[in-house]
Amino acid sequence: MPERKKILFLRTTSSNFGGIESQIALLAGAAAAKGAFEPALLTTDPASLLSEKFRGMGLKVHILPMGRFGALGAADALAAEIDFRTVAVVESHMFRESFYGRALKRRFPHIIHTHRAHTYVDCSWIPEWKKRAYHLADRLTSGYVDAYWANGSYLKQELIERSGIPAGKVRVILNGTDPLDPSAASGSGDTISPAVVMVANLLPHKGHDVLIEALGLLRAKGLRVAARLVGSVTADAAYVERLKAQARERGVLDALEFRGFTEDLAAALRGIDVLVLPSDSEGLPLCVLEGMSLKKLVVASRVGAVAECVTDGVDGFLHPPKDPAALALILERLFTAPAGAWKPVAEAAASAWGARFTRERMLAEFGRAYREAFGLDVY
């Protein structure tokens, strides 16, 4: 019996299991269940949570070499371990990974290399000169990418306009999520308790400082709002101490609960009706979709593809990034409104998720994309 063709998912390393890693694991699991292709992970970090996830699904993890020549030397080094005649697809995620994918495509031209661009061009912490360099690199090496999957229309436009990628090569496929435990859904729409939950790893660009400032503004008005912070502490542990110092100075440290990383997100969301995400930059954050699926009132900054899933005032609320006063104003409206006032918004959020952001919808779009572009039945 001939060996099944492989699809290799490329994610070099990550200090956490965030939205990108979650989507890779979801796609790999779906491809494994479909059975036509054998998924495997290419990574530089064999001990990462994503690596553990792949092994837990019974899937192989291959280690990318981080030698002197980086991506250029990776293809030959990997060839000693992987029979690339059996590899049909390499799907790279994020900018750095795409260069490994391009190197593999160059060395093994029969491979189909698809690049899933999440948000590297939108990252607030990347200086403009570096973004220009990224766009130039995209332009010069796009011949080694057979298709770009863009996680948002904003990203498709940037790839076309600034990286010079032909429009026919770029297809928008938005994130999708599995349903969470319905017992964590918001309830009857009665008066909302003054509490929020934020699901984001504790990184400077995620906007925890914006939330703390907003809580301070509300406390100054006599409104105490509790905040449950769900997410892991990454390499910058000092950042957490700076957040605590900021909260202490604003008089709201007693309102913060640092929950840490959890795989039981439904439990972390249970009992709180408002989900906030005041990030400086995002792609299409899964926590927003998961909150919508549970009829949470989502309050998020207008960045990345957030406005492609949340319509302000209809199924959630948007504010400008880095604007704690605007965030505080929305929260004040939510917590001082008459009972049941926001129930239509919560219901609309759940309906929007069911229509546009389920796991099944995303997998169907990926499946259609691979069939139409390459005649492959991957998902």
XYZ file of C-alpha atoms in Angstrom:
379
model
C 0.000 0.000 0.000
C 1.525 3.377 -1.010
C 2.478 5.788 1.763
C 0.048 8.639 2.328
C 1.177 12.052 1.193
C 2.173 14.433 3.988
C 1.095 17.963 4.817
C 3.670 19.742 6.974
C 2.592 22.626 9.223
C 5.391 25.122 9.784
C 5.505 27.057 13.064
C 9.039 27.608 14.315
C 8.610 28.370 17.994
C 6.178 29.987 20.400
C 6.411 30.586 24.112
C 2.665 30.110 24.470
C -0.308 28.314 22.947
C -2.163 31.229 21.424
C -4.604 31.716 18.598
C -2.163 30.783 15.829
C -1.141 27.558 17.559
C -4.779 26.721 18.256
C -5.686 27.103 14.588
C -2.729 24.983 13.441
C -3.750 22.203 15.816
C -7.360 22.425 14.630
C -6.337 22.197 10.973
C -3.937 19.330 11.615
C -6.589 17.411 13.537
C -9.092 17.923 10.728
C -6.617 16.768 8.088
C -5.816 13.677 10.151
C -9.523 12.891 10.539
C -10.077 13.318 6.787
C -7.383 10.699 6.224
C -6.173 11.642 2.756
C -2.999 13.299 4.055
C -0.713 12.670 7.008
C -0.166 15.885 9.016
C 3.087 16.655 10.827
C 4.618 19.677 12.543
C 7.864 21.401 11.576
C 9.175 23.411 14.518
C 12.337 24.581 16.223
C 10.893 23.877 19.671
C 10.246 20.200 20.440
C 9.079 21.046 23.970
C 6.461 23.665 23.051
C 2.792 23.252 23.907
C 2.059 22.988 20.183
C 4.555 20.127 19.855
C 2.929 18.403 22.815
C -0.480 18.891 21.202
C 0.663 17.226 17.975
C 2.140 14.283 19.857
C -1.076 13.998 21.865
C -2.965 13.623 18.586
C -0.559 10.881 17.513
C 1.096 13.112 14.907
C 4.798 13.474 14.158
C 6.937 16.445 15.156
C 10.019 17.205 13.048
C 12.671 19.573 14.350
C 13.828 22.415 12.128
C 17.574 23.037 12.296
C 18.630 26.473 13.523
C 22.116 26.373 12.085
C 24.373 28.925 10.527
C 22.389 29.254 7.321
C 18.906 29.209 8.845
C 16.200 28.647 6.243
C 18.732 28.142 3.456
C 20.262 25.134 5.185
C 17.018 23.719 6.516
C 15.928 21.953 3.337
C 19.012 19.785 3.004
C 19.129 19.042 6.732
C 15.470 17.992 6.784
C 15.921 15.830 3.724
C 17.996 13.475 5.847
C 14.961 12.854 8.054
C 11.963 13.344 5.753
C 11.373 11.727 2.390
C 10.164 14.826 0.586
C 8.880 12.738 -2.306
C 5.972 11.926 0.024
C 5.332 15.573 0.985
C 2.530 17.243 -0.977
C 1.989 20.467 0.982
C 3.932 22.715 3.322
C 1.676 25.229 5.052
C 3.671 28.005 6.744
C 2.245 30.271 9.423
C 3.635 33.770 10.031
C 6.446 35.613 8.253
C 9.553 33.887 9.601
C 8.058 30.477 8.929
C 7.279 31.442 5.355
C 10.995 31.656 4.603
C 11.487 28.051 5.647
C 8.544 27.151 3.432
C 10.045 29.069 0.518
C 13.405 27.350 1.023
C 11.708 23.944 0.941
C 9.759 24.902 -2.181
C 12.964 26.015 -3.879
C 14.739 22.757 -3.007
C 11.719 20.525 -3.758
C 9.696 22.264 -6.520
C 6.951 19.626 -6.548
C 5.823 20.734 -3.072
C 2.839 23.061 -2.836
C 3.746 25.855 -0.413
C 0.813 27.791 1.041
C 1.410 30.634 3.466
C -1.174 31.568 6.045
C -0.564 35.234 6.847
C -2.052 36.071 10.222
C -1.006 39.575 11.238
C 2.725 40.229 10.862
C 2.156 43.349 8.763
C -0.210 44.740 11.409
C 1.937 44.176 14.502
C 2.182 47.409 16.452
C 5.590 46.487 17.868
C 7.226 46.110 14.438
C 8.763 49.430 13.295
C 7.769 50.787 9.913
C 11.221 50.299 8.370
C 11.082 46.609 9.228
C 7.593 46.267 7.753
C 8.921 47.741 4.506
C 11.693 45.148 4.565
C 9.116 42.400 5.133
C 7.032 43.616 2.211
C 10.099 43.756 -0.023
C 11.088 40.235 0.992
C 7.567 39.035 0.235
C 7.717 40.657 -3.178
C 11.109 39.127 -4.042
C 10.289 35.587 -2.907
C 6.589 35.300 -3.723
C 7.442 32.940 -6.558
C 8.016 30.248 -3.924
C 4.522 30.641 -2.461
C 1.707 28.993 -4.395
C -1.159 30.549 -2.414
C -1.629 33.001 0.434
C -4.440 32.450 2.949
C -5.152 35.834 4.567
C -6.799 35.976 7.980
C -8.792 39.110 7.148
C -9.628 41.371 4.216
C -7.380 44.094 5.651
C -4.446 41.683 5.386
C -5.279 40.686 1.817
C -5.223 44.340 0.799
C -1.883 44.913 2.480
C -0.338 41.870 0.807
C -1.578 43.091 -2.572
C -0.836 46.794 -2.177
C 2.414 46.752 -0.210
C 3.944 43.343 -0.945
C 2.896 43.286 -4.586
C 1.332 39.828 -4.335
C -1.013 39.135 -7.276
C -4.625 39.346 -6.133
C -5.386 35.937 -7.605
C -2.893 34.354 -5.218
C -4.546 35.701 -2.051
C -7.695 34.241 -0.562
C -9.367 35.426 2.659
C -10.186 32.607 5.071
C -11.254 33.854 8.487
C -10.674 31.954 11.708
C -13.223 29.528 13.061
C -13.725 28.010 16.506
C -15.337 25.007 18.108
C -18.345 25.646 20.368
C -17.482 25.920 24.045
C -19.408 24.413 26.948
C -22.834 26.134 26.743
C -23.004 26.225 30.542
C -20.558 29.145 30.320
C -22.945 31.203 28.182
C -24.301 34.470 29.486
C -27.768 34.171 30.932
C -31.093 35.875 30.801
C -29.928 39.365 29.934
C -30.796 40.797 33.328
C -28.649 43.513 34.910
C -24.988 42.840 34.151
C -22.628 42.455 37.086
C -19.712 44.937 36.905
C -17.005 42.487 35.898
C -15.007 41.781 32.743
C -12.846 38.920 31.507
C -9.831 39.385 29.252
C -8.284 36.395 27.468
C -4.788 37.220 26.256
C -1.274 36.183 27.138
C 0.413 38.842 29.228
C 2.357 40.689 26.561
C 2.817 44.476 26.310
C 0.872 44.878 23.049
C -2.254 43.100 24.301
C -3.629 46.154 26.103
C -3.743 45.070 29.742
C -2.402 48.530 30.603
C -5.295 50.119 28.692
C -7.793 48.068 30.674
C -6.175 49.018 33.984
C -6.339 52.704 33.061
C -10.014 52.314 32.158
C -10.738 50.573 35.467
C -9.038 53.454 37.248
C -11.228 55.991 35.438
C -14.350 54.050 36.411
C -13.213 53.716 40.035
C -12.766 57.490 40.148
C -16.467 57.746 39.211
C -17.423 55.353 41.995
C -17.907 52.299 39.767
C -15.856 49.284 40.835
C -15.334 46.820 37.992
C -13.596 43.504 38.609
C -11.327 42.056 35.914
C -10.350 38.422 35.422
C -7.137 38.195 33.375
C -6.741 34.837 31.636
C -3.436 34.120 29.916
C 0.066 32.890 30.493
C 3.034 34.893 31.646
C 5.625 34.660 28.894
C 9.324 35.490 28.915
C 8.717 39.071 30.063
C 7.692 38.252 33.632
C 8.670 41.779 34.687
C 5.759 43.063 32.612
C 3.302 41.536 35.082
C 4.987 43.381 37.921
C 4.709 46.618 35.977
C 1.003 45.955 35.458
C 0.526 45.358 39.175
C 2.394 48.566 39.985
C 0.184 50.451 37.532
C -2.947 48.926 39.070
C -1.760 49.783 42.569
C -1.156 53.392 41.521
C -4.650 53.604 39.964
C -6.241 52.042 43.030
C -7.600 48.955 41.244
C -5.158 46.181 42.153
C -7.808 44.655 44.408
C -10.092 44.325 41.350
C -7.669 42.160 39.328
C -7.626 38.367 39.251
C -4.634 36.868 37.438
C -6.046 33.507 36.353
C -3.064 32.354 34.241
C -3.123 29.975 31.289
C -5.973 27.483 31.089
C -7.100 24.867 28.606
C -10.623 25.085 30.047
C -11.602 28.416 28.551
C -15.300 27.886 29.195
C -14.617 27.721 32.936
C -12.565 30.911 32.723
C -15.434 32.720 30.984
C -18.189 31.372 33.201
C -20.066 33.870 35.348
C -18.910 37.033 33.529
C -20.986 38.672 30.785
C -18.445 41.109 29.299
C -15.289 40.119 27.417
C -12.735 42.830 26.678
C -9.730 42.854 24.352
C -8.151 46.338 24.120
C -5.119 45.206 22.082
C -2.777 47.458 20.157
C -2.877 44.971 17.274
C -4.557 41.656 16.469
C -5.367 39.397 13.569
C -8.758 37.826 14.150
C -8.614 36.890 17.851
C -10.205 33.582 18.781
C -11.269 34.816 22.212
C -13.572 37.344 20.542
C -15.206 34.590 18.486
C -15.475 32.314 21.520
C -17.002 35.110 23.551
C -19.557 35.806 20.831
C -20.474 32.114 20.694
C -21.327 32.264 24.412
C -23.415 35.439 24.110
C -20.809 37.562 25.840
C -20.831 41.300 25.276
C -17.546 41.781 23.423
C -15.714 45.088 23.825
C -12.577 45.221 21.672
C -10.238 47.675 20.005
C -10.736 48.347 16.325
C -7.582 46.674 14.988
C -6.770 43.960 12.455
C -9.789 41.899 11.468
C -11.742 42.614 14.663
C -14.086 44.936 12.789
C -14.665 42.133 10.267
C -16.343 40.029 12.953
C -17.771 42.660 15.337
C -20.205 45.298 14.125
C -20.123 48.151 16.616
C -23.384 48.474 18.533
C -24.953 45.492 16.751
C -23.177 42.381 18.030
C -20.432 43.971 20.119
C -18.632 47.227 20.802
C -15.458 48.708 19.320
C -13.171 51.474 20.516
C -9.927 53.002 19.181
C -6.737 51.222 20.300
C -4.749 52.719 23.176
C -7.810 54.700 24.310
C -8.712 53.851 27.921
C -11.229 56.697 28.126
C -13.234 55.250 25.220
C -13.096 51.781 26.781
C -14.216 53.162 30.139
C -17.147 54.967 28.519
C -18.415 51.751 26.876
C -18.090 49.786 30.125
C -19.919 52.508 32.049
C -22.806 52.303 29.562
C -22.951 48.532 29.859
C -22.956 48.412 33.644
C -25.414 51.251 34.243
C -28.037 50.325 31.630
C -31.532 49.035 32.561
C -31.961 45.295 32.984
C -32.021 43.415 29.690
C -30.956 46.418 27.621
C -28.063 44.596 25.963
C -29.682 41.202 25.449
C -30.274 41.847 21.684
C -26.551 42.535 21.252
C -25.629 39.284 22.991
C -28.112 37.331 20.873
C -26.810 38.959 17.691
C -23.244 38.014 18.655
C -24.155 34.347 18.993
C -26.003 34.430 15.666
C -23.028 36.048 13.905
C -20.676 33.389 15.267
C -22.992 30.575 14.167
C -23.293 31.972 10.669
C -19.686 32.958 9.969
C -17.121 31.762 12.492
C -17.613 28.099 13.275
C -14.944 25.436 12.853
C -17.059 23.748 10.179
C -17.307 26.925 8.093
C -13.544 27.528 8.237
C -12.677 23.939 7.339
C -15.164 24.006 4.461
C -13.464 27.137 3.100
C -9.999 25.630 3.424
C -11.203 22.437 1.785
C -12.732 24.365 -1.107
C -9.572 26.478 -1.494
C -7.275 23.458 -1.747
C -9.609 21.678 -4.180
C -10.069 24.704 -6.443
C -6.413 25.766 -6.443
C -4.616 22.414 -6.428
C -7.143 19.594 -6.802
C -6.286 18.316 -3.302
C -8.873 16.993 -0.849
C -7.044 17.997 2.349
C -9.937 18.975 4.641
